[in-house]
């Protein structure tokens, strides 16, 4: 989905008066950084340092990468990409035998700049081999409490909304959320195998008075309803764990054991803001290849481009143990813990506009 136009502050971030306003937030960022690293160390995670340059930046339809050319000693160029997540590298490390790993580093996503988006941002990503994804959900909730405590805050805040990270979180399935906030029976737009029907979803939207765009692909309509009707209601007062995503919207997650239509994917919300995205990880290389191919076909249809598959990653899946993993937007957590209104205010040096 497109983001609203972003307006940088009138004066550059490096002018003394602007930096003086931002500095308390930046020092808060450092305290949160230390608190989360401390939590990971106490829970026996090993910090790893994945390279940013990759042959494939990720194979999801709406993720857009920065491309560059690596020139070899023979003078021949090869297209490489700055990763949109360290996921592929970290799963290779799980295949290599690591059990609990974490990375806190920069990732890059093109076509994204707004109060909540930045082209280069900091992602905290971690994995637990041999553990269910409820374990990483618990990690997320603990980290939000630590972030608030680190800056002396009792609430997470954004755009006039408050969220108390110290009270029990709400657990809500995507199907329940669509029924509650949009009046749509999402399961009625899928068959028992999880195949989706865009026209059925379009009809459900029209029945509750929602506009239907020209693009009636199920995935596009799903995202539109999620962004416009569901997300603004999540994480108000307390944290929301939005769980059990449709399998069609979880390219890297395994399907739920009790229902093939949904998957072991969750997102974490506070103040209507998505903070984390996690999975019970898919380890079936054949199924992963099919999903990636479908995602790239859709990317070609919509954007006229596709990214190569990481063949080493697909081979590594055969060696990877069952695992759970999650990616958390570190800068957004800092924003909400400090009450900053824009993501650039909690970055030591924002990307040039």
Short mmCIF file of C-alpha atoms in Angstrom, two decimals:
data_model
loop_
_atom_site.label_atom_id
_atom_site.label_comp_id
_atom_site.label_asym_id
_atom_site.label_seq_id
_atom_site.Cartn_x
_atom_site.Cartn_y
_atom_site.Cartn_z
CA UNK A 1 0.00 0.00 0.00
CA UNK A 2 1.33 3.50 -0.75
CA UNK A 3 2.37 5.78 2.08
CA UNK A 4 1.35 9.39 2.65
CA UNK A 5 3.85 12.03 1.44
CA UNK A 6 6.57 12.70 4.00
CA UNK A 7 7.64 16.24 4.90
CA UNK A 8 11.07 16.54 6.55
CA UNK A 9 11.67 19.22 9.19
CA UNK A 10 12.34 22.73 7.91
CA UNK A 11 15.94 22.72 9.17
CA UNK A 12 18.44 19.89 8.54
CA UNK A 13 18.92 17.35 11.33
CA UNK A 14 22.55 18.42 11.78
CA UNK A 15 21.77 22.02 12.76
CA UNK A 16 22.42 22.54 16.50
CA UNK A 17 18.89 23.64 17.37
CA UNK A 18 17.27 20.63 15.66
CA UNK A 19 19.79 18.21 17.16
CA UNK A 20 19.18 19.65 20.62
CA UNK A 21 15.48 18.80 20.30
CA UNK A 22 16.23 15.31 19.00
CA UNK A 23 19.04 14.42 21.39
CA UNK A 24 16.91 13.25 24.36
CA UNK A 25 15.10 10.86 22.01
CA UNK A 26 18.40 9.57 20.62
CA UNK A 27 19.79 8.95 24.09
CA UNK A 28 16.57 7.09 24.84
CA UNK A 29 17.20 5.03 21.72
CA UNK A 30 20.60 4.02 23.07
CA UNK A 31 19.10 2.98 26.42
CA UNK A 32 16.49 0.84 24.65
CA UNK A 33 19.22 -0.70 22.49
CA UNK A 34 21.16 -1.68 25.62
CA UNK A 35 18.05 -3.07 27.35
CA UNK A 36 17.08 -5.30 24.42
CA UNK A 37 20.63 -6.54 23.93
CA UNK A 38 20.72 -7.35 27.63
CA UNK A 39 17.50 -9.36 27.33
CA UNK A 40 18.87 -11.34 24.40
CA UNK A 41 22.12 -12.08 26.24
CA UNK A 42 20.25 -13.21 29.36
CA UNK A 43 18.21 -15.59 27.21
CA UNK A 44 21.28 -17.16 25.56
CA UNK A 45 20.95 -15.58 22.13
CA UNK A 46 24.10 -15.18 20.06
CA UNK A 47 24.34 -11.90 18.16
CA UNK A 48 25.20 -12.43 14.49
CA UNK A 49 26.09 -9.93 11.77
CA UNK A 50 24.52 -10.78 8.36
CA UNK A 51 25.90 -9.01 5.27
CA UNK A 52 23.66 -6.45 3.62
CA UNK A 53 24.52 -7.46 0.05
CA UNK A 54 22.59 -10.45 -1.26
CA UNK A 55 21.76 -12.16 -4.55
CA UNK A 56 18.09 -12.01 -3.57
CA UNK A 57 16.69 -9.25 -1.32
CA UNK A 58 13.55 -11.24 -0.43
CA UNK A 59 10.72 -12.58 -2.55
CA UNK A 60 7.53 -10.93 -1.34
CA UNK A 61 5.35 -9.08 -3.82
CA UNK A 62 5.25 -5.66 -2.17
CA UNK A 63 8.80 -5.48 -0.81
CA UNK A 64 11.04 -3.31 -2.98
CA UNK A 65 14.83 -3.43 -2.83
CA UNK A 66 17.79 -1.23 -3.67
CA UNK A 67 19.95 -2.76 -6.41
CA UNK A 68 23.65 -2.26 -7.07
CA UNK A 69 26.34 -3.79 -9.26
CA UNK A 70 29.23 -5.79 -7.82
CA UNK A 71 32.18 -5.78 -10.24
CA UNK A 72 34.49 -8.79 -10.02
CA UNK A 73 38.23 -8.91 -10.55
CA UNK A 74 37.50 -9.86 -14.14
CA UNK A 75 35.58 -6.62 -14.63
CA UNK A 76 32.26 -8.41 -15.07
CA UNK A 77 29.30 -6.95 -13.19
CA UNK A 78 26.71 -8.85 -11.16
CA UNK A 79 23.49 -7.39 -9.77
CA UNK A 80 23.28 -7.59 -6.00
CA UNK A 81 20.68 -6.16 -3.63
CA UNK A 82 20.66 -4.61 -0.18
CA UNK A 83 18.61 -7.00 1.92
CA UNK A 84 15.11 -6.08 3.07
CA UNK A 85 15.61 -8.44 6.03
CA UNK A 86 18.48 -10.64 7.26
CA UNK A 87 16.10 -13.63 7.19
CA UNK A 88 17.74 -15.73 4.48
CA UNK A 89 21.20 -15.47 6.04
CA UNK A 90 19.93 -16.19 9.54
CA UNK A 91 18.07 -19.30 8.43
CA UNK A 92 21.25 -20.52 6.78
CA UNK A 93 22.93 -20.13 10.18
CA UNK A 94 20.14 -22.22 11.74
CA UNK A 95 20.82 -24.85 9.08
CA UNK A 96 24.50 -24.67 10.04
CA UNK A 97 23.61 -25.61 13.61
CA UNK A 98 22.96 -22.40 15.55
CA UNK A 99 20.00 -22.58 17.96
CA UNK A 100 19.25 -19.08 19.26
CA UNK A 101 20.47 -16.18 17.15
CA UNK A 102 19.66 -12.49 16.87
CA UNK A 103 20.67 -9.59 14.64
CA UNK A 104 20.26 -5.87 15.28
CA UNK A 105 21.23 -4.05 12.12
CA UNK A 106 20.26 -1.97 9.14
CA UNK A 107 17.94 -3.11 6.35
CA UNK A 108 16.78 -1.27 3.25
CA UNK A 109 13.38 -0.97 1.59
CA UNK A 110 12.70 1.12 -1.48
CA UNK A 111 9.47 3.03 -2.24
CA UNK A 112 8.92 3.61 1.49
CA UNK A 113 9.16 6.98 3.23
CA UNK A 114 6.64 8.43 5.69
CA UNK A 115 6.29 9.26 9.36
CA UNK A 116 6.52 5.50 10.03
CA UNK A 117 8.76 4.40 7.12
CA UNK A 118 12.39 5.11 6.28
CA UNK A 119 14.39 3.73 3.32
CA UNK A 120 17.15 2.55 5.69
CA UNK A 121 16.07 1.44 9.14
CA UNK A 122 17.05 -0.82 12.02
CA UNK A 123 15.55 -4.27 12.39
CA UNK A 124 15.88 -6.60 15.36
CA UNK A 125 15.41 -10.15 14.12
CA UNK A 126 15.77 -13.33 16.18
CA UNK A 127 15.14 -17.07 15.96
CA UNK A 128 14.53 -19.92 18.38
CA UNK A 129 15.27 -23.37 16.93
CA UNK A 130 13.03 -26.15 18.21
CA UNK A 131 10.56 -23.76 19.89
CA UNK A 132 6.97 -22.81 19.04
CA UNK A 133 6.23 -19.29 17.87
CA UNK A 134 4.47 -18.49 21.13
CA UNK A 135 8.00 -18.16 22.52
CA UNK A 136 8.91 -15.29 20.21
CA UNK A 137 5.54 -13.64 20.88
CA UNK A 138 6.48 -13.67 24.57
CA UNK A 139 9.87 -12.18 23.67
CA UNK A 140 8.14 -9.31 21.84
CA UNK A 141 5.88 -8.49 24.77
CA UNK A 142 8.81 -8.56 27.20
CA UNK A 143 10.81 -6.25 24.94
CA UNK A 144 8.05 -3.65 24.76
CA UNK A 145 8.01 -3.51 28.56
CA UNK A 146 11.80 -3.21 28.65
CA UNK A 147 11.75 -0.41 26.06
CA UNK A 148 9.23 1.61 28.04
CA UNK A 149 11.11 1.04 31.30
CA UNK A 150 14.41 2.06 29.72
CA UNK A 151 13.07 5.55 28.98
CA UNK A 152 10.96 5.89 32.12
CA UNK A 153 7.61 5.62 30.35
CA UNK A 154 4.48 3.79 31.49
CA UNK A 155 2.78 4.03 28.11
CA UNK A 156 3.55 3.70 24.42
CA UNK A 157 2.23 6.73 22.52
CA UNK A 158 1.56 7.72 18.91
CA UNK A 159 -0.79 10.29 17.34
CA UNK A 160 -2.85 10.76 20.47
CA UNK A 161 -3.22 7.04 21.14
CA UNK A 162 -1.86 5.25 24.21
CA UNK A 163 -1.01 1.60 24.77
CA UNK A 164 -0.04 0.04 28.11
CA UNK A 165 2.63 -2.63 27.49
CA UNK A 166 2.42 -3.81 31.11
CA UNK A 167 -1.14 -5.19 30.92
CA UNK A 168 -2.05 -8.51 29.31
CA UNK A 169 -1.99 -8.33 25.52
CA UNK A 170 -5.03 -8.98 23.34
CA UNK A 171 -4.77 -12.07 21.12
CA UNK A 172 -6.90 -11.74 18.00
CA UNK A 173 -6.96 -13.84 14.82
CA UNK A 174 -7.08 -12.09 11.45
CA UNK A 175 -10.44 -13.73 10.75
CA UNK A 176 -11.83 -12.36 14.03
CA UNK A 177 -10.41 -8.91 13.31
CA UNK A 178 -12.01 -8.74 9.84
CA UNK A 179 -15.37 -9.75 11.31
CA UNK A 180 -15.12 -7.28 14.19
CA UNK A 181 -13.81 -4.20 12.39
CA UNK A 182 -14.92 -4.68 8.77
CA UNK A 183 -17.96 -6.96 9.05
CA UNK A 184 -16.38 -9.42 6.58
CA UNK A 185 -16.31 -13.22 6.84
CA UNK A 186 -12.81 -13.78 5.47
CA UNK A 187 -13.01 -17.59 5.53
CA UNK A 188 -15.97 -17.40 3.14
CA UNK A 189 -13.57 -15.99 0.51
CA UNK A 190 -11.27 -19.06 0.70
CA UNK A 191 -11.72 -22.77 0.03
CA UNK A 192 -10.70 -25.49 2.50
CA UNK A 193 -7.17 -25.64 1.01
CA UNK A 194 -6.64 -21.90 1.48
CA UNK A 195 -7.08 -20.90 -2.17
CA UNK A 196 -8.50 -17.39 -2.38
CA UNK A 197 -11.32 -15.80 -4.39
CA UNK A 198 -10.91 -12.11 -5.16
CA UNK A 199 -14.44 -11.68 -6.49
CA UNK A 200 -15.88 -13.19 -3.31
CA UNK A 201 -13.90 -10.72 -1.22
CA UNK A 202 -14.95 -7.85 -3.48
CA UNK A 203 -18.60 -8.85 -3.03
CA UNK A 204 -18.17 -9.00 0.75
CA UNK A 205 -16.66 -5.50 0.71
CA UNK A 206 -19.53 -4.10 -1.37
CA UNK A 207 -22.05 -5.73 0.97
CA UNK A 208 -20.71 -3.71 3.92
CA UNK A 209 -20.42 -0.46 1.95
CA UNK A 210 -16.68 -0.50 1.21
CA UNK A 211 -15.36 0.81 -2.10
CA UNK A 212 -13.79 -1.81 -4.35
CA UNK A 213 -10.88 -0.70 -6.58
CA UNK A 214 -10.27 -1.84 -10.14
CA UNK A 215 -7.60 -4.32 -8.98
CA UNK A 216 -9.70 -7.13 -7.56
CA UNK A 217 -6.93 -9.55 -6.71
CA UNK A 218 -7.63 -11.12 -3.32
CA UNK A 219 -4.26 -10.09 -1.87
CA UNK A 220 -4.71 -6.45 -2.83
CA UNK A 221 -8.23 -6.29 -1.43
CA UNK A 222 -7.13 -8.05 1.76
CA UNK A 223 -4.35 -5.50 2.30
CA UNK A 224 -6.69 -2.61 1.62
CA UNK A 225 -9.24 -3.74 4.21
CA UNK A 226 -6.48 -4.54 6.71
CA UNK A 227 -4.88 -1.11 6.40
CA UNK A 228 -8.07 0.96 6.23
CA UNK A 229 -10.45 -0.84 8.60
CA UNK A 230 -8.51 -3.18 10.87
CA UNK A 231 -5.07 -1.79 11.73
CA UNK A 232 -6.27 1.59 13.10
CA UNK A 233 -8.18 -0.31 15.82
CA UNK A 234 -5.31 -2.50 16.99
CA UNK A 235 -3.13 -1.91 20.05
CA UNK A 236 -5.34 0.79 21.56
CA UNK A 237 -5.07 0.68 25.33
CA UNK A 238 -3.17 -2.60 25.26
CA UNK A 239 -0.93 -4.47 22.83
CA UNK A 240 -2.64 -6.58 20.16
CA UNK A 241 -1.16 -9.81 18.83
CA UNK A 242 -2.83 -10.26 15.43
CA UNK A 243 -2.50 -13.98 14.82
CA UNK A 244 -3.25 -16.78 12.33
CA UNK A 245 -2.87 -14.92 9.04
CA UNK A 246 -4.40 -16.43 5.90
CA UNK A 247 -1.92 -18.84 4.33
CA UNK A 248 -1.96 -16.72 1.16
CA UNK A 249 -0.50 -13.82 3.17
CA UNK A 250 2.28 -15.78 4.88
CA UNK A 251 4.87 -16.76 2.28
CA UNK A 252 7.49 -17.84 4.84
CA UNK A 253 5.28 -19.36 7.54
CA UNK A 254 4.06 -22.94 7.96
CA UNK A 255 0.32 -23.60 7.89
CA UNK A 256 -1.60 -24.10 11.12
CA UNK A 257 -1.95 -27.76 12.06
CA UNK A 258 -5.71 -27.43 12.64
CA UNK A 259 -6.70 -25.37 9.58
CA UNK A 260 -4.96 -25.30 6.18
CA UNK A 261 -6.52 -21.91 5.40
CA UNK A 262 -4.42 -20.07 7.98
CA UNK A 263 -0.79 -19.99 9.01
CA UNK A 264 1.48 -19.57 12.00
CA UNK A 265 2.08 -15.89 11.38
CA UNK A 266 1.47 -13.01 13.76
CA UNK A 267 1.98 -9.26 13.82
CA UNK A 268 2.32 -7.10 16.91
CA UNK A 269 0.48 -3.77 17.18
CA UNK A 270 0.55 -0.84 19.58
CA UNK A 271 -1.30 2.47 19.01
CA UNK A 272 -2.42 1.24 15.58
CA UNK A 273 1.22 0.77 14.52
CA UNK A 274 2.68 -2.55 13.35
CA UNK A 275 5.83 -3.28 15.35
CA UNK A 276 6.74 -6.90 14.60
CA UNK A 277 6.09 -9.73 12.16
CA UNK A 278 6.79 -13.32 13.17
CA UNK A 279 6.34 -16.92 12.05
CA UNK A 280 6.39 -20.54 12.86
CA UNK A 281 8.95 -21.00 10.09
CA UNK A 282 8.30 -22.95 6.89
CA UNK A 283 11.05 -25.54 6.29
CA UNK A 284 9.63 -27.32 3.21
CA UNK A 285 11.91 -26.22 0.35
CA UNK A 286 9.51 -27.33 -2.40
CA UNK A 287 6.59 -25.46 -0.89
CA UNK A 288 8.78 -22.41 -0.29
CA UNK A 289 9.90 -22.39 -3.93
CA UNK A 290 6.27 -22.55 -5.12
CA UNK A 291 5.30 -19.67 -2.85
CA UNK A 292 8.22 -17.52 -3.95
CA UNK A 293 7.43 -18.17 -7.62
CA UNK A 294 3.82 -17.12 -7.07
CA UNK A 295 4.92 -13.97 -5.22
CA UNK A 296 7.31 -13.02 -8.04
CA UNK A 297 4.64 -13.67 -10.69
CA UNK A 298 2.40 -11.23 -8.82
CA UNK A 299 5.25 -8.72 -8.51
CA UNK A 300 5.82 -8.97 -12.27
CA UNK A 301 2.10 -8.40 -12.89
CA UNK A 302 1.85 -5.33 -10.66
CA UNK A 303 5.30 -3.72 -10.85
CA UNK A 304 6.88 -5.19 -13.99
CA UNK A 305 9.87 -6.67 -12.18
CA UNK A 306 10.94 -9.75 -10.25
CA UNK A 307 13.86 -10.73 -8.02
CA UNK A 308 15.92 -13.92 -8.34
CA UNK A 309 15.48 -16.75 -5.87
CA UNK A 310 18.25 -17.49 -3.38
CA UNK A 311 19.02 -21.08 -4.35
CA UNK A 312 21.40 -21.52 -1.41
CA UNK A 313 18.60 -20.51 0.95
CA UNK A 314 16.26 -23.09 -0.57
CA UNK A 315 18.95 -25.77 -0.21
CA UNK A 316 19.54 -24.74 3.41
CA UNK A 317 15.87 -25.31 4.25
CA UNK A 318 16.47 -29.05 3.93
CA UNK A 319 18.91 -28.79 6.87
CA UNK A 320 17.07 -26.18 8.90
CA UNK A 321 15.39 -27.36 12.11
CA UNK A 322 11.84 -26.44 13.09
CA UNK A 323 12.04 -22.89 14.43
CA UNK A 324 10.17 -19.72 15.26
CA UNK A 325 11.37 -16.26 14.31
CA UNK A 326 10.37 -12.62 14.36
CA UNK A 327 11.45 -9.26 12.94
CA UNK A 328 10.82 -6.18 15.07
CA UNK A 329 11.02 -2.60 13.81
CA UNK A 330 13.45 -1.19 16.36
CA UNK A 331 13.01 2.45 15.35
CA UNK A 332 9.22 2.22 15.69
CA UNK A 333 9.55 0.78 19.18
CA UNK A 334 11.78 3.73 20.08
CA UNK A 335 9.23 6.12 18.58
CA UNK A 336 6.37 4.79 20.65
CA UNK A 337 8.37 4.45 23.86
CA UNK A 338 9.65 8.05 23.63
CA UNK A 339 6.47 9.53 22.12
CA UNK A 340 8.27 10.78 18.99
CA UNK A 341 5.87 11.73 16.17
CA UNK A 342 8.15 10.71 13.25
CA UNK A 343 10.68 7.99 12.65
CA UNK A 344 13.39 10.42 11.51
CA UNK A 345 13.40 11.96 15.00
CA UNK A 346 14.77 8.75 16.53
CA UNK A 347 17.45 8.13 13.89
CA UNK A 348 20.88 9.53 14.67
CA UNK A 349 21.32 10.54 11.03
CA UNK A 350 18.33 10.20 8.67
CA UNK A 351 18.83 9.31 5.00
CA UNK A 352 19.10 12.39 2.79
CA UNK A 353 15.72 13.51 1.45
#
